[in-house]
Amino acid sequence: MDGNQMTRWASREGNDPEWIYVDLGSVQQITGVKLRWEVAYAKRYKIEISSDSGSPEHWQEVYSTSSGDGGLDEIPLAPQAARYVRMYGIERGTPYGYSLYEFEVTGQ
């Protein structure tokens, strides 16, 4: 997100689903995602991508898990083109919301 471990994104408390996406500014070749969770993490979530121009409307799932446990998730992906990358939280791991210190997209 911003490279600062002292800031974070947080969703509404106690609400499913919630999501956040990153706009890379143009279509890029991506190879992975790193999520650094705060205490409020996702137990079930998916990573989706879009190459739409303008606002993203068409999402393609590239990863999902039902056993998230917080901390750091490093998710390798087969190289693919995307402008937008979204973390779509399906089920919270705590009674709170979803909270990320960092949402990093890696690429070539």
PDB file of C-alpha atoms in Angstrom:
ATOM      1  CA  MET A   1       0.000   0.000   0.000  1.00  0.00           C
ATOM      2  CA  ASP A   2       2.332   2.756   1.140  1.00  0.00           C
ATOM      3  CA  GLY A   3       5.443   0.997   2.481  1.00  0.00           C
ATOM      4  CA  ASN A   4       4.772   2.346   5.992  1.00  0.00           C
ATOM      5  CA  GLN A   5       4.221  -0.400   8.602  1.00  0.00           C
ATOM      6  CA  MET A   6       2.658   2.185  10.959  1.00  0.00           C
ATOM      7  CA  THR A   7      -0.382   2.763   8.732  1.00  0.00           C
ATOM      8  CA  ARG A   8      -3.100   0.289   7.794  1.00  0.00           C
ATOM      9  CA  TRP A   9      -6.312  -0.225   5.873  1.00  0.00           C
ATOM     10  CA  ALA A  10      -9.262  -1.467   7.912  1.00  0.00           C
ATOM     11  CA  SER A  11     -12.730  -2.537   6.798  1.00  0.00           C
ATOM     12  CA  ARG A  12     -15.961  -1.994   8.679  1.00  0.00           C
ATOM     13  CA  GLU A  13     -16.073  -4.024  11.872  1.00  0.00           C
ATOM     14  CA  GLY A  14     -18.087  -7.250  11.853  1.00  0.00           C
ATOM     15  CA  ASN A  15     -19.041  -7.126   8.172  1.00  0.00           C
ATOM     16  CA  ASP A  16     -18.574  -9.780   5.451  1.00  0.00           C
ATOM     17  CA  PRO A  17     -17.674  -9.556   2.627  1.00  0.00           C
ATOM     18  CA  GLU A  18     -15.235  -6.642   2.443  1.00  0.00           C
ATOM     19  CA  TRP A  19     -12.559  -5.875  -0.128  1.00  0.00           C
ATOM     20  CA  ILE A  20      -9.759  -3.557  -1.156  1.00  0.00           C
ATOM     21  CA  TYR A  21      -8.030  -3.249  -4.518  1.00  0.00           C
ATOM     22  CA  VAL A  22      -4.798  -1.760  -5.801  1.00  0.00           C
ATOM     23  CA  ASP A  23      -4.675   0.172  -9.085  1.00  0.00           C
ATOM     24  CA  LEU A  24      -1.274  -0.324 -10.744  1.00  0.00           C
ATOM     25  CA  GLY A  25      -2.002   2.577 -13.122  1.00  0.00           C
ATOM     26  CA  SER A  26      -1.633   0.477 -16.260  1.00  0.00           C
ATOM     27  CA  VAL A  27      -1.603  -3.198 -17.194  1.00  0.00           C
ATOM     28  CA  GLN A  28       1.491  -4.871 -15.712  1.00  0.00           C
ATOM     29  CA  GLN A  29       2.842  -8.428 -15.554  1.00  0.00           C
ATOM     30  CA  ILE A  30       2.271  -9.525 -11.959  1.00  0.00           C
ATOM     31  CA  THR A  31       3.826 -12.549 -10.265  1.00  0.00           C
ATOM     32  CA  GLY A  32       2.568 -12.444  -6.704  1.00  0.00           C
ATOM     33  CA  VAL A  33       0.902 -10.716  -3.779  1.00  0.00           C
ATOM     34  CA  LYS A  34       2.096 -10.117  -0.228  1.00  0.00           C
ATOM     35  CA  LEU A  35      -0.431  -9.388   2.497  1.00  0.00           C
ATOM     36  CA  ARG A  36       0.748  -8.301   5.946  1.00  0.00           C
ATOM     37  CA  TRP A  37      -2.230  -8.635   8.279  1.00  0.00           C
ATOM     38  CA  GLU A  38      -2.895  -6.769  11.487  1.00  0.00           C
ATOM     39  CA  VAL A  39      -4.656  -8.752  14.258  1.00  0.00           C
ATOM     40  CA  ALA A  40      -7.929  -8.626  12.284  1.00  0.00           C
ATOM     41  CA  TYR A  41      -7.261 -11.042   9.403  1.00  0.00           C
ATOM     42  CA  ALA A  42      -9.199 -13.013   6.797  1.00  0.00           C
ATOM     43  CA  LYS A  43      -9.804 -16.708   7.383  1.00  0.00           C
ATOM     44  CA  ARG A  44     -11.352 -17.082   3.919  1.00  0.00           C
ATOM     45  CA  TYR A  45     -10.395 -14.743   1.101  1.00  0.00           C
ATOM     46  CA  LYS A  46      -9.496 -14.650  -2.553  1.00  0.00           C
ATOM     47  CA  ILE A  47      -7.191 -12.624  -4.756  1.00  0.00           C
ATOM     48  CA  GLU A  48      -8.740 -11.358  -7.976  1.00  0.00           C
ATOM     49  CA  ILE A  49      -7.350  -9.408 -10.912  1.00  0.00           C
ATOM     50  CA  SER A  50      -8.807  -7.195 -13.616  1.00  0.00           C
ATOM     51  CA  SER A  51      -7.390  -5.579 -16.748  1.00  0.00           C
ATOM     52  CA  ASP A  52     -10.373  -3.269 -17.283  1.00  0.00           C
ATOM     53  CA  SER A  53      -9.681   0.320 -18.246  1.00  0.00           C
ATOM     54  CA  GLY A  54     -11.300   2.836 -15.944  1.00  0.00           C
ATOM     55  CA  SER A  55     -13.194   1.379 -12.991  1.00  0.00           C
ATOM     56  CA  PRO A  56     -12.737  -2.396 -12.607  1.00  0.00           C
ATOM     57  CA  GLU A  57     -15.916  -4.394 -13.191  1.00  0.00           C
ATOM     58  CA  HIS A  58     -14.723  -7.789 -14.442  1.00  0.00           C
ATOM     59  CA  TRP A  59     -12.741  -9.779 -11.879  1.00  0.00           C
ATOM     60  CA  GLN A  60     -10.908 -13.077 -12.360  1.00  0.00           C
ATOM     61  CA  GLU A  61     -10.027 -15.216  -9.338  1.00  0.00           C
ATOM     62  CA  VAL A  62      -6.340 -16.204  -9.260  1.00  0.00           C
ATOM     63  CA  TYR A  63      -6.039 -17.470  -5.667  1.00  0.00           C
ATOM     64  CA  SER A  64      -8.270 -18.473  -2.756  1.00  0.00           C
ATOM     65  CA  THR A  65      -7.853 -19.895   0.729  1.00  0.00           C
ATOM     66  CA  SER A  66     -10.128 -21.016   3.538  1.00  0.00           C
ATOM     67  CA  SER A  67      -7.331 -21.417   6.092  1.00  0.00           C
ATOM     68  CA  GLY A  68      -5.907 -17.918   6.517  1.00  0.00           C
ATOM     69  CA  ASP A  69      -4.180 -17.392   9.864  1.00  0.00           C
ATOM     70  CA  GLY A  70      -2.972 -13.786   9.742  1.00  0.00           C
ATOM     71  CA  GLY A  71       0.632 -12.643   9.835  1.00  0.00           C
ATOM     72  CA  LEU A  72       2.333 -12.500   6.437  1.00  0.00           C
ATOM     73  CA  ASP A  73       0.850 -14.214   3.384  1.00  0.00           C
ATOM     74  CA  GLU A  74       3.208 -14.449   0.399  1.00  0.00           C
ATOM     75  CA  ILE A  75       1.214 -15.672  -2.584  1.00  0.00           C
ATOM     76  CA  PRO A  76       3.119 -16.586  -5.755  1.00  0.00           C
ATOM     77  CA  LEU A  77       1.128 -16.342  -8.986  1.00  0.00           C
ATOM     78  CA  ALA A  78       1.793 -17.506 -12.513  1.00  0.00           C
ATOM     79  CA  PRO A  79       2.826 -14.376 -14.486  1.00  0.00           C
ATOM     80  CA  GLN A  80      -0.249 -12.628 -15.827  1.00  0.00           C
ATOM     81  CA  ALA A  81      -1.410  -9.224 -16.966  1.00  0.00           C
ATOM     82  CA  ALA A  82      -3.441  -7.065 -14.584  1.00  0.00           C
ATOM     83  CA  ARG A  83      -4.108  -3.440 -13.805  1.00  0.00           C
ATOM     84  CA  TYR A  84      -6.158  -4.030 -10.648  1.00  0.00           C
ATOM     85  CA  VAL A  85      -5.501  -6.545  -7.881  1.00  0.00           C
ATOM     86  CA  ARG A  86      -8.115  -7.154  -5.199  1.00  0.00           C
ATOM     87  CA  MET A  87      -8.182  -8.874  -1.821  1.00  0.00           C
ATOM     88  CA  TYR A  88     -11.770 -10.033  -1.389  1.00  0.00           C
ATOM     89  CA  GLY A  89     -12.448 -11.006   2.235  1.00  0.00           C
ATOM     90  CA  ILE A  90     -15.163 -13.670   2.538  1.00  0.00           C
ATOM     91  CA  GLU A  91     -14.906 -14.682   6.214  1.00  0.00           C
ATOM     92  CA  ARG A  92     -13.150 -12.876   9.047  1.00  0.00           C
ATOM     93  CA  GLY A  93     -10.751 -14.719  11.351  1.00  0.00           C
ATOM     94  CA  THR A  94     -11.792 -12.541  14.321  1.00  0.00           C
ATOM     95  CA  PRO A  95     -15.030 -10.785  15.339  1.00  0.00           C
ATOM     96  CA  TYR A  96     -13.544  -7.492  14.080  1.00  0.00           C
ATOM     97  CA  GLY A  97     -13.152  -6.506  10.423  1.00  0.00           C
ATOM     98  CA  TYR A  98     -10.241  -7.003   8.025  1.00  0.00           C
ATOM     99  CA  SER A  99      -7.042  -5.047   8.578  1.00  0.00           C
ATOM    100  CA  LEU A 100      -3.896  -4.887   6.435  1.00  0.00           C
ATOM    101  CA  TYR A 101      -0.626  -3.105   7.163  1.00  0.00           C
ATOM    102  CA  GLU A 102       0.578  -3.823   3.629  1.00  0.00           C
ATOM    103  CA  PHE A 103      -0.866  -5.062   0.327  1.00  0.00           C
ATOM    104  CA  GLU A 104       2.068  -5.490  -2.051  1.00  0.00           C
ATOM    105  CA  VAL A 105       1.856  -6.636  -5.661  1.00  0.00           C
ATOM    106  CA  THR A 106       5.035  -8.115  -7.121  1.00  0.00           C
ATOM    107  CA  GLY A 107       5.847  -8.299 -10.800  1.00  0.00           C
ATOM    108  CA  GLN A 108       8.410  -8.595 -13.534  1.00  0.00           C
TER     109      GLN A 108
END
